[in-house]
CSV table of C-alpha atoms and ligand atoms in Angstrom, one decimal:
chain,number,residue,atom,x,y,z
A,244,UNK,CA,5.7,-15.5,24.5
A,245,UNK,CA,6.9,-12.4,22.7
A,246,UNK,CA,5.7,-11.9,18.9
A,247,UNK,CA,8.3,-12.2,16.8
A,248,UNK,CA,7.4,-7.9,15.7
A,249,UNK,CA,8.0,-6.1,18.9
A,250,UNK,CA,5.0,-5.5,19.9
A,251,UNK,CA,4.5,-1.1,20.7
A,252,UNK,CA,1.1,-1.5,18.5
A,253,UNK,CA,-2.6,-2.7,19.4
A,254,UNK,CA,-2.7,-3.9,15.7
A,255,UNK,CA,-6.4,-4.1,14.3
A,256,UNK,CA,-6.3,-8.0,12.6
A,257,UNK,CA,-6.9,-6.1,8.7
A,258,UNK,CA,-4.9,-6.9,6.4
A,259,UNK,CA,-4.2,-5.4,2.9
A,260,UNK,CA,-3.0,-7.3,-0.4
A,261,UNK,CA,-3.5,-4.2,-2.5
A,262,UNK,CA,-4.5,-0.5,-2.1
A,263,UNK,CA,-6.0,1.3,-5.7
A,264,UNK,CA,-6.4,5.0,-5.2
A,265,UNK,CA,-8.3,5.8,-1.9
A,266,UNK,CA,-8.9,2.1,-1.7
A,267,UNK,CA,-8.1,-0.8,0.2
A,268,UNK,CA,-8.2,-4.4,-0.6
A,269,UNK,CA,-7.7,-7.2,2.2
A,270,UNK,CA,-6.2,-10.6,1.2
A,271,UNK,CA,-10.0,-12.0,1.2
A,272,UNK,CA,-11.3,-9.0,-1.0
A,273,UNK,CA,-13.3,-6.8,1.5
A,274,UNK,CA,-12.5,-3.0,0.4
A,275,UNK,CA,-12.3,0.0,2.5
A,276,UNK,CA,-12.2,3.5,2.2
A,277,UNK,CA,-8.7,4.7,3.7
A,278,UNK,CA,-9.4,7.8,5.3
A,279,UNK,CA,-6.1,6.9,7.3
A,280,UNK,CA,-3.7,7.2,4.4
A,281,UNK,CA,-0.8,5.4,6.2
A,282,UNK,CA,-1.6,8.4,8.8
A,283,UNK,CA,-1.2,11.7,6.4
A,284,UNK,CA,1.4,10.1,4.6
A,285,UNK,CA,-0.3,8.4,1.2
A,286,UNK,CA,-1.4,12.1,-0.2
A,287,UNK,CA,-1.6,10.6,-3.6
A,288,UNK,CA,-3.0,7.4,-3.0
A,289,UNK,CA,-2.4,4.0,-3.2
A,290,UNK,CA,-0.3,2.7,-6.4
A,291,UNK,CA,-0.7,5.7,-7.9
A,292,UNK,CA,0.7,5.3,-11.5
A,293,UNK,CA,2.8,8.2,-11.5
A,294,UNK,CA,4.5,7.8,-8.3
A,295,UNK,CA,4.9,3.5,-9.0
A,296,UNK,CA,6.9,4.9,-12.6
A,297,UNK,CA,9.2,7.2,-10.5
A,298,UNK,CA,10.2,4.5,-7.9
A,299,UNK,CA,10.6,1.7,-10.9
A,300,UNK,CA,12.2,3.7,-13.2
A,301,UNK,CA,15.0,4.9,-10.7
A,302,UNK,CA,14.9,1.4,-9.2
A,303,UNK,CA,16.4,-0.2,-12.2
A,304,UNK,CA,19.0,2.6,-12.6
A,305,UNK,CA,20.3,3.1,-8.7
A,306,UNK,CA,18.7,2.6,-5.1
A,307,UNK,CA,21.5,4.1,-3.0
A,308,UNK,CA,25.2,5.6,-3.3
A,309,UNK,CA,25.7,7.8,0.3
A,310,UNK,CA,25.6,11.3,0.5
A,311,UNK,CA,30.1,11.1,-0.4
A,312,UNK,CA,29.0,11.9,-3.6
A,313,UNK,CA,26.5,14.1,-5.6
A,314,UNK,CA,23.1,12.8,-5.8
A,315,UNK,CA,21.4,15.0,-8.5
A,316,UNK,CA,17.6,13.7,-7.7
A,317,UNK,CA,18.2,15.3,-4.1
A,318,UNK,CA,20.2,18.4,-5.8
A,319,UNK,CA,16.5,19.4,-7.6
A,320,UNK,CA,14.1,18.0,-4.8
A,321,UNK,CA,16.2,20.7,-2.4
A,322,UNK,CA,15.9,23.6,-5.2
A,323,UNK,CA,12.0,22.9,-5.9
A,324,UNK,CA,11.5,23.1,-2.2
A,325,UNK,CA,13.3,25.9,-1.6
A,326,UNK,CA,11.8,27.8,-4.4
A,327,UNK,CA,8.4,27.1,-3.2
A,328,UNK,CA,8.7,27.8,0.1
A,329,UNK,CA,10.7,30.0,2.6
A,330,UNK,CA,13.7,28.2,2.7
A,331,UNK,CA,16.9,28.2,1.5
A,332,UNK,CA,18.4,25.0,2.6
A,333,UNK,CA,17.2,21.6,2.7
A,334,UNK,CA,18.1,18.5,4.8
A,335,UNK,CA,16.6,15.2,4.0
A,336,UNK,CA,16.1,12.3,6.1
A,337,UNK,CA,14.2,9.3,6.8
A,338,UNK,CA,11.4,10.5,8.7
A,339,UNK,CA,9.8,13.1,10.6
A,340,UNK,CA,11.3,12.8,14.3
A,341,UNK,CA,14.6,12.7,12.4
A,342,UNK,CA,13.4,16.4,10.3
A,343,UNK,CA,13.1,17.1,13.9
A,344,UNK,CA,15.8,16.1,15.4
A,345,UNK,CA,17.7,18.0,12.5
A,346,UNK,CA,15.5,21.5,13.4
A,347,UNK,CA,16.4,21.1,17.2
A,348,UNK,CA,19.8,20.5,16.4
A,349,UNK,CA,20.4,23.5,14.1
A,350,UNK,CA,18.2,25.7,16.1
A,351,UNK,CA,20.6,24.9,18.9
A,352,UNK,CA,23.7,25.8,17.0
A,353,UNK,CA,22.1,29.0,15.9
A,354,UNK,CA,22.6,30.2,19.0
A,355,UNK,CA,25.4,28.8,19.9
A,356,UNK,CA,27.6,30.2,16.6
A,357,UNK,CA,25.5,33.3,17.4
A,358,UNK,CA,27.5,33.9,20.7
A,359,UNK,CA,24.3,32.8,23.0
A,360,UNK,CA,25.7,29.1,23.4
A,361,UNK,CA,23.1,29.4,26.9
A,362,UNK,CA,20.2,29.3,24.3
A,363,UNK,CA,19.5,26.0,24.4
A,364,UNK,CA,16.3,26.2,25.6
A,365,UNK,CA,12.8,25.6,23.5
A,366,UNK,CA,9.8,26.2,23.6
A,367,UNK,CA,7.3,23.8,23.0
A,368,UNK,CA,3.1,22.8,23.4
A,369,UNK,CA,0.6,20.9,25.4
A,370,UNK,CA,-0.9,17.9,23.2
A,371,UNK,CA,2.1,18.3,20.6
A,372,UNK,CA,3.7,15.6,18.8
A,373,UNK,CA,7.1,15.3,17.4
A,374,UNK,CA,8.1,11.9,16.9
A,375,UNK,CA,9.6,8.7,19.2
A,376,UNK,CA,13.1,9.7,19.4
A,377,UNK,CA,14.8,10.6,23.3
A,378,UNK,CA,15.1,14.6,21.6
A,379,UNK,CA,11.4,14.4,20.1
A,380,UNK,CA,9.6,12.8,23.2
A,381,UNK,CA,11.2,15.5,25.1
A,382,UNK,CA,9.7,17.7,23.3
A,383,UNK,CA,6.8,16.5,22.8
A,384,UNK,CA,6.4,16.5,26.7
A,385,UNK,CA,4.0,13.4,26.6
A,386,UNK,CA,4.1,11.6,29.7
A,387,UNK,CA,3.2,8.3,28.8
A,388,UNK,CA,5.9,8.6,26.0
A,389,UNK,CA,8.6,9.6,28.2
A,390,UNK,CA,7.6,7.2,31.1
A,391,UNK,CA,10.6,4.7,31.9
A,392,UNK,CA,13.1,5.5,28.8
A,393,UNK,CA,15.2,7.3,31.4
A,394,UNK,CA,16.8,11.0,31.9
A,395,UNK,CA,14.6,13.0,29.8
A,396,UNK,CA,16.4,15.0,27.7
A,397,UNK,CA,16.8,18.7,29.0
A,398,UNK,CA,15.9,21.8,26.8
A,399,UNK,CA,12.5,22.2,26.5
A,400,UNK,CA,9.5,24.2,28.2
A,401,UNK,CA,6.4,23.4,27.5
A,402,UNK,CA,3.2,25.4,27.4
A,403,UNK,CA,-0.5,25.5,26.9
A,404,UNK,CA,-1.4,25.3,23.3
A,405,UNK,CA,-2.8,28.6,22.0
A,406,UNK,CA,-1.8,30.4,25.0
A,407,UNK,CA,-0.3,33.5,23.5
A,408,UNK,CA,0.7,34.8,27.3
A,409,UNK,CA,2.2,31.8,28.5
A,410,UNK,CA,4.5,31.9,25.7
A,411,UNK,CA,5.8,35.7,26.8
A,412,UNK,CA,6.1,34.4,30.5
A,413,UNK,CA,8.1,31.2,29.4
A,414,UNK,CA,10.4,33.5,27.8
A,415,UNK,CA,14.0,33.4,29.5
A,416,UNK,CA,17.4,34.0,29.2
A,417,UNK,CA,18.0,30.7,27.7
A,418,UNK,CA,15.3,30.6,25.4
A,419,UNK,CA,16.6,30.0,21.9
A,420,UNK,CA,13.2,29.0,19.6
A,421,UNK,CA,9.6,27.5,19.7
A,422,UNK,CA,8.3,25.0,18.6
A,423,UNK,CA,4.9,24.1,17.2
A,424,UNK,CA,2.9,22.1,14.6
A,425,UNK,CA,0.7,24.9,13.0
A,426,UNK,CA,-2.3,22.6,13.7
A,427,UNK,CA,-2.1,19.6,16.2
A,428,UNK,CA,-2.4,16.6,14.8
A,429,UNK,CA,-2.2,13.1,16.9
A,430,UNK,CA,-3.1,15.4,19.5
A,431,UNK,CA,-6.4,15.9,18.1
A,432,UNK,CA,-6.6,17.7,15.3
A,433,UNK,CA,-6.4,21.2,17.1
A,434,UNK,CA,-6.3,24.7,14.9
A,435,UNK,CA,-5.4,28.1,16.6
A,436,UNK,CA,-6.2,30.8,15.6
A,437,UNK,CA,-4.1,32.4,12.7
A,438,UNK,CA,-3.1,35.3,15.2
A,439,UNK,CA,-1.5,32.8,17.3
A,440,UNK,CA,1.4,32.1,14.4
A,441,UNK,CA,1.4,36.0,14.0
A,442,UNK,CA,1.7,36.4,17.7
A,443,UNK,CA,4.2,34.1,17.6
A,444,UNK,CA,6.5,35.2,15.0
A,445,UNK,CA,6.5,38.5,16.1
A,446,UNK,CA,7.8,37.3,19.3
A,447,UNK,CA,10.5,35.6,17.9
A,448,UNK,CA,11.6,38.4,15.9
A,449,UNK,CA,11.5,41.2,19.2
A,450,UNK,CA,13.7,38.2,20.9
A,451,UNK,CA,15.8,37.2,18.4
A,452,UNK,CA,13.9,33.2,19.1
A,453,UNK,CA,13.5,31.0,16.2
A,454,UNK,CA,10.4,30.0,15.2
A,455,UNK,CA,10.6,26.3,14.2
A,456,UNK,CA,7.5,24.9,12.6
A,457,UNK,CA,6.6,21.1,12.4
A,458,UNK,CA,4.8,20.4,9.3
A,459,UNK,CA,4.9,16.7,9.1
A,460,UNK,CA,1.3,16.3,9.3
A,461,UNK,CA,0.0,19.7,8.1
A,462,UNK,CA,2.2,20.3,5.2
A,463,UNK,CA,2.2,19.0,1.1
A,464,UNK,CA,-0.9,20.2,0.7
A,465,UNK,CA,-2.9,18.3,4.1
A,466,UNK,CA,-4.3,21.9,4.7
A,467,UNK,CA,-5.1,23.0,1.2
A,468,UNK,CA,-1.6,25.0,1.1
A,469,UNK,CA,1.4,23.5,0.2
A,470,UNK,CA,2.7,24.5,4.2
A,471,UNK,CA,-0.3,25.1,6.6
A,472,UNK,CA,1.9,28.2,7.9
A,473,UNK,CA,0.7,29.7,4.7
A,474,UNK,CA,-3.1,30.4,5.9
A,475,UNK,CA,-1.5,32.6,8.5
A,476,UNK,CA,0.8,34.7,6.0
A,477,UNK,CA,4.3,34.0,8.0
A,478,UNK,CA,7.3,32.0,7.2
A,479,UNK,CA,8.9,30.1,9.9
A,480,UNK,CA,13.4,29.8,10.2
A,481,UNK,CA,12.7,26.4,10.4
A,482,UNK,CA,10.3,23.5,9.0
A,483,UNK,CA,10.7,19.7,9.7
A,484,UNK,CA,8.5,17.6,7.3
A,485,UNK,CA,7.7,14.4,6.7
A,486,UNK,CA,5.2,11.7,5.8
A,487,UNK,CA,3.2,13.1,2.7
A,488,UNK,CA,6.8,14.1,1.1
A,489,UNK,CA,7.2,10.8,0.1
A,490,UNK,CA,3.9,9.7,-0.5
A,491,UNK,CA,4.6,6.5,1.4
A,492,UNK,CA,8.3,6.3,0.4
A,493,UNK,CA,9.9,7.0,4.0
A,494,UNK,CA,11.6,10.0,3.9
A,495,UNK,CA,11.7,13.7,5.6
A,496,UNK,CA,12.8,16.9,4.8
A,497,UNK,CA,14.2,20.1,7.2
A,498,UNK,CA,14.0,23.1,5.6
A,499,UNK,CA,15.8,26.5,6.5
A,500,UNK,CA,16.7,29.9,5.8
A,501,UNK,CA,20.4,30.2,5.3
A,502,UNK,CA,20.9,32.7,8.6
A,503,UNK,CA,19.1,29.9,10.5
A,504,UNK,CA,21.5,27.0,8.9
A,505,UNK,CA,24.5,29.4,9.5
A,506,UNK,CA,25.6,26.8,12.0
A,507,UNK,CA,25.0,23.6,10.6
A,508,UNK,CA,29.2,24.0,8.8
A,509,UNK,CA,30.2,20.9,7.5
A,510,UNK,CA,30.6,17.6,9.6
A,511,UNK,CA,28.0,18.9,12.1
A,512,UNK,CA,24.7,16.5,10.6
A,513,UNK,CA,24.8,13.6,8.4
A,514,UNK,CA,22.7,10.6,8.0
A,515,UNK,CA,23.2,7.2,5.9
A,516,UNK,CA,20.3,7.1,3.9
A,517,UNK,CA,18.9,10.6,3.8
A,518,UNK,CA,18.1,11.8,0.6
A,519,UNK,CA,19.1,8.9,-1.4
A,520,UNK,CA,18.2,8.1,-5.0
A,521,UNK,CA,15.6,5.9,-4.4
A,522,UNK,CA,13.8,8.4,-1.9
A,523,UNK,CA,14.4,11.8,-4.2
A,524,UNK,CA,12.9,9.9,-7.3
A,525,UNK,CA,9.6,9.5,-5.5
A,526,UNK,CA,9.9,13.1,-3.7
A,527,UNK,CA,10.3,14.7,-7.0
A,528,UNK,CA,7.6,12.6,-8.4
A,529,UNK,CA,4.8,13.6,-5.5
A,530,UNK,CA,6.5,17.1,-6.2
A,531,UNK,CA,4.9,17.4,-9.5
A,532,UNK,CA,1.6,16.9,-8.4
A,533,UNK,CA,1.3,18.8,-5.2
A,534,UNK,CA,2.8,21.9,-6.7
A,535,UNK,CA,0.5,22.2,-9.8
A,536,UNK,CA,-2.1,24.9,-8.7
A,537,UNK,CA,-4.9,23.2,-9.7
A,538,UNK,CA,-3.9,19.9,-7.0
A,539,UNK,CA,-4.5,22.2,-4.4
A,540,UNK,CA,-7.6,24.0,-5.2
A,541,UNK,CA,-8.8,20.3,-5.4
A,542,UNK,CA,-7.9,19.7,-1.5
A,543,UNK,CA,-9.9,23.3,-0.8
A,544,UNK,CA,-12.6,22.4,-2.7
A,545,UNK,CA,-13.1,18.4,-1.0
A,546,UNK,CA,-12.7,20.3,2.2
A,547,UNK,CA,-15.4,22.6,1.4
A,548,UNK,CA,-17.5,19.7,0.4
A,549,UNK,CA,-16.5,17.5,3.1
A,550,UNK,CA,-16.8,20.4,6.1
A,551,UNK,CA,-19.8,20.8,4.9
A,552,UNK,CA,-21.5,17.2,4.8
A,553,UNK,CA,-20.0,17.2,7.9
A,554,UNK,CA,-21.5,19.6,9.6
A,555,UNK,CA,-24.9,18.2,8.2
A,556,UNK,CA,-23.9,14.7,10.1
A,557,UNK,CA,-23.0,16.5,13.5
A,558,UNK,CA,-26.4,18.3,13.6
A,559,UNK,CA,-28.4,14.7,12.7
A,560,UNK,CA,-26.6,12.8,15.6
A,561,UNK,CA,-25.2,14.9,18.2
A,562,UNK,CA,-25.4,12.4,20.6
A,563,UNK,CA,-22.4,10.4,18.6
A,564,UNK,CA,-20.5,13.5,17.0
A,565,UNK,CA,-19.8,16.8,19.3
A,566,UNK,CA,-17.6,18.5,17.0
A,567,UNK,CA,-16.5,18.8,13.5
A,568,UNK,CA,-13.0,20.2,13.2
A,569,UNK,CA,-9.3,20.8,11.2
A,570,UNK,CA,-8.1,22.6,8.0
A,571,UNK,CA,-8.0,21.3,4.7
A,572,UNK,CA,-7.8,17.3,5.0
A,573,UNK,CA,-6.9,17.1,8.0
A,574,UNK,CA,-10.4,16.8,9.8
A,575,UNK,CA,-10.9,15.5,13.0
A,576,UNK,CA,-14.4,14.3,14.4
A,577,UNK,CA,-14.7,14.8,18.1
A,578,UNK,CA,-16.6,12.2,19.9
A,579,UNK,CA,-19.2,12.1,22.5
A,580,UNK,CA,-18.9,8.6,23.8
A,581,UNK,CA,-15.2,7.3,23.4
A,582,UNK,CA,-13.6,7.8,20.1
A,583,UNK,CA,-12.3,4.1,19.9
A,584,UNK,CA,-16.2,3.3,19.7
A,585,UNK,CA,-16.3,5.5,17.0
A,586,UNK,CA,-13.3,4.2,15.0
A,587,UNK,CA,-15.0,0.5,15.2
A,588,UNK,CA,-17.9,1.6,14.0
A,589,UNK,CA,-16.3,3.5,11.0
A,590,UNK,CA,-14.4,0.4,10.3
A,591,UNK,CA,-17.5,-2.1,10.9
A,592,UNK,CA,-18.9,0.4,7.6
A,593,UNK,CA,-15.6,0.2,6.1
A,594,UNK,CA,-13.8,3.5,6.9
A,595,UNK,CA,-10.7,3.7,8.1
A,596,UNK,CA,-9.7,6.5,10.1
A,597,UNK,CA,-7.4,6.9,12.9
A,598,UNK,CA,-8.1,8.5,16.5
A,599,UNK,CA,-6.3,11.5,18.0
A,600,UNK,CA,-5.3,13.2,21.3
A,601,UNK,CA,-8.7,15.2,22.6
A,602,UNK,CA,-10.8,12.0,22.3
A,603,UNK,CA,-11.0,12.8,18.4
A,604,UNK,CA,-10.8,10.8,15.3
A,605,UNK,CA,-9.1,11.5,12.6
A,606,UNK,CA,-10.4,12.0,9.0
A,607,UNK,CA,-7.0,12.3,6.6
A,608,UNK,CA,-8.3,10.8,3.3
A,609,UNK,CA,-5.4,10.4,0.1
A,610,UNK,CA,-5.6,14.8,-1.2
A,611,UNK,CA,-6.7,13.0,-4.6
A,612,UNK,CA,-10.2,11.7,-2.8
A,613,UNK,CA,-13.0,12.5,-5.2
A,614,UNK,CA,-16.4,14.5,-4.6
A,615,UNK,CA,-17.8,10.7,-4.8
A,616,UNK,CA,-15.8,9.3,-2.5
A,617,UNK,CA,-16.4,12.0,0.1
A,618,UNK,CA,-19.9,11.6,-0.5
A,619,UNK,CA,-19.4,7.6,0.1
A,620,UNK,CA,-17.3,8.3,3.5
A,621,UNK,CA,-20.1,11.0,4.8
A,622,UNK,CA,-22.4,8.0,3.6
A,623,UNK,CA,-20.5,5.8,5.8
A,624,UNK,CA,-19.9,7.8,9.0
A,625,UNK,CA,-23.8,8.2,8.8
A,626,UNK,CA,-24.0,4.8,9.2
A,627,UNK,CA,-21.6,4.6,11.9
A,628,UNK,CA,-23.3,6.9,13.9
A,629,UNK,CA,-26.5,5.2,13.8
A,630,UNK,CA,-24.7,2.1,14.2
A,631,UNK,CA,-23.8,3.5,18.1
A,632,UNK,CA,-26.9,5.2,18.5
A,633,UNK,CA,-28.5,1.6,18.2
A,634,UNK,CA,-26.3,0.4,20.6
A,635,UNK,CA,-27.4,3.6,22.8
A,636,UNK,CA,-30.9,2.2,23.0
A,637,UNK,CA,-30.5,-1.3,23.2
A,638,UNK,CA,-27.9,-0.8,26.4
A,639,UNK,CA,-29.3,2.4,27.7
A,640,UNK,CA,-27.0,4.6,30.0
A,641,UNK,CA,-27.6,4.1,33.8
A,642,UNK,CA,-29.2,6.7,35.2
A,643,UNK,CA,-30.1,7.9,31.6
A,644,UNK,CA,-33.8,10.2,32.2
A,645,UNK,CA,-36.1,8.2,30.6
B,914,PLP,C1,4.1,11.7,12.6
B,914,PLP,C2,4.7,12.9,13.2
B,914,PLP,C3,6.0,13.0,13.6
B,914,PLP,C4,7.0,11.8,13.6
B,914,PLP,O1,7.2,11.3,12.3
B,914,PLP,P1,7.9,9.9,12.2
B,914,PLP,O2,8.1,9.8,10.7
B,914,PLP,O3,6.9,8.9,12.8
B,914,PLP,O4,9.2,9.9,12.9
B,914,PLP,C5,6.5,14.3,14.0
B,914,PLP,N1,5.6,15.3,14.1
B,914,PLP,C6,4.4,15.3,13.7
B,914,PLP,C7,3.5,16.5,13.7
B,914,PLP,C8,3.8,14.1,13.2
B,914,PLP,O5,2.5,14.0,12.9
């Protein structure tokens, strides 16, 4: 018989009464260290004070009136963003694929108010993720996403991540943008180099493309930047975010220059929700943390720290860990047996931490974790590893050279 919650998830049988900080409680007491942050999305942590006065405060006075009228949270959330970043314009929404959705859409009608209605066409990556919507798996290109949910939605070509050349020879007529997260996440924590954004943004400038940027993992501050785009010194036309711009308050932001916007006129984008009182409170509220200076020197320095232990880690057990990857806080740990086995093990020490694309998993601890608690986590994948190096030599690997 069908559970009563559809169930798309393999849910792990935890569950949480109360999170404090990087902290979380289960409903029979047993705490764990959430280096999963509701997946990049809990950049402050758990109950934080500051963000629980925001929501309160605003929930007493108004949850939701419909973007008819003027909704003056939203008004400043859309200036702060705009002056702290490239944009100009600001479209909020629920989530990320619907930030997306947004960027396609206006990236689209770009074009198409530009004259060059044939370029429709995008861009996109091997191993990228956008989101669950019809547009997003389309772009996204994954097959296992796409499988069975019908036509697939026309308009993107995809190439190999990193692969500056491919990009040039996917280049055609219809091309009208590309689209990339400046560092992979589900699909396994995957950096290019900075000359690939620079390669990049140079071609969209020679071809008049728009370079559309997906930031819900890597931006707020994931990276140790507000935007990850910042480490490589360009500005995209477009930025979809999500997740950490709420702090665990669902909402999403696209973000523009007004020539890229030129097209979105009024009546052509709307949504119900997006940007309502409820959700700018809280987006204002995790505003005034991320964008104090001194919040994201923290993230660089825990990094720094964290990269470092590490590294240590890798070279102790090599035989569990092949490679320590990612940008800021958003480090990945790339497996040598299966990564699953590695996420049970974190979990059996009490870390949580999600896996990734690339048979990876996924370190993406609250950006307010302390030196301590990094120390405790390193403490704890320590463990883990020994934990599956035990297992190694009790079950030994046929054909193993002993
Ligand atoms: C999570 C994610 C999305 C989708 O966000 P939803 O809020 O789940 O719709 C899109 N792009 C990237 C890079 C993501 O990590």
């Amino acid at each position: 018989m069908i559970s009563p919650v559809l169930p798309t998830y393999a849910r792990v049988n935890l569950e949480f009464e109360r999170g404090e900080g990087c902290w979380l409680v289960t409903t029979d007491g047993r705490r764990y260290l959430d280096f999963t942050a509701g997946i990049a999305v809990n950049v402050l942590g758990h109950a934080n004070p500051y963000l629980v006065a925001a929501l309160t405060e605003q929930a007493q006075k108004l949850w939701h009136t419909s973007n008819l009228f003027r909704i003056k949270g939203g008004e400043r959330l859309a200036q702060r963003l705009t002056e702290a970043t490239f944009a100009d314009t600001v479209f909020f929404t629920n989530s990320g694929a619907e930030a997306l959705e947004c960027a396609i859409k206006m990236a689209r009608k770009y074009q198409y108010v530009a004259g060059n209605a044939e370029r429709a066409r995008i861009i996109t990556f091997e191993g990228a993720f956008h989101g669950r919507t019809l547009a997003t798996i389309a772009a996204g290109g994954n097959a296992k996403y796409l499988e069975g949910f019908g036509p697939e939605m026309p308009g993107f070509d995809q190439v190999p991540f990193g692969d500056i050349e491919a990009v040039k020879a996917a280049i055609g007529p219809e091309t009208g943008g590309i689209l990339l997260e400046p560092v992979q996440g589900e699909g396994g924590v995957r950096v290019p180099p900075p000359s690939f954004l620079t390669a990049l943004r140079a071609l969209c400038d020679q071809h008049g493309l728009l370079l559309i940027l997906d930031e819900v993992q890597s931006g707020v501050g994931r990276t140790g930047k507000l935007f990850a785009h910042e480490w490589a010194g360009i500005t995209p036309d477009i930025m979809a975010v999500a997740k950490g711009i709420g702090g665990g308050f669902p909402m999403g932001a696209c973000l523009a220059t007004e020539e890229a916007a030129k097209g979105m006129t009024l009546g052509t984008h709307g949504s119900t929700y997006g940007g309502n009182p409820l959700a700018m409170a809280v987006g204002n509220a995790v505003l005034d943390k991320v964008l104090d200076p001194a919040f994201l020197e923290h993230v660089r320095m825990m990094s720094l720290r964290f990269t470092q232990l590490l590294a240590e880690v890798k070279d102790r057990h090599p035989n569990v860990i092949a490679e320590v990857r990612g940008q800021g806080l958003l480090m990945g740990l790339r497996a040598q047996g299966p990564a699953a086995e590695l996420v049970l093990a974190l979990r059996e020490e009490g870390l949580l931490a999600p896996g990734a694309g690339d048979n990876v998993v996924r370190l993406l601890p609250p950006l307010v974790v302390s030196e301590e608690e990094v120390g405790i986590a390193v403490q704890k994948i320590e463990a883990a590893c020994r934990r599956i190096e035990d297992g190694m030599a009790a079950a030994p690997v046929k054909g193993a050279a002993e």
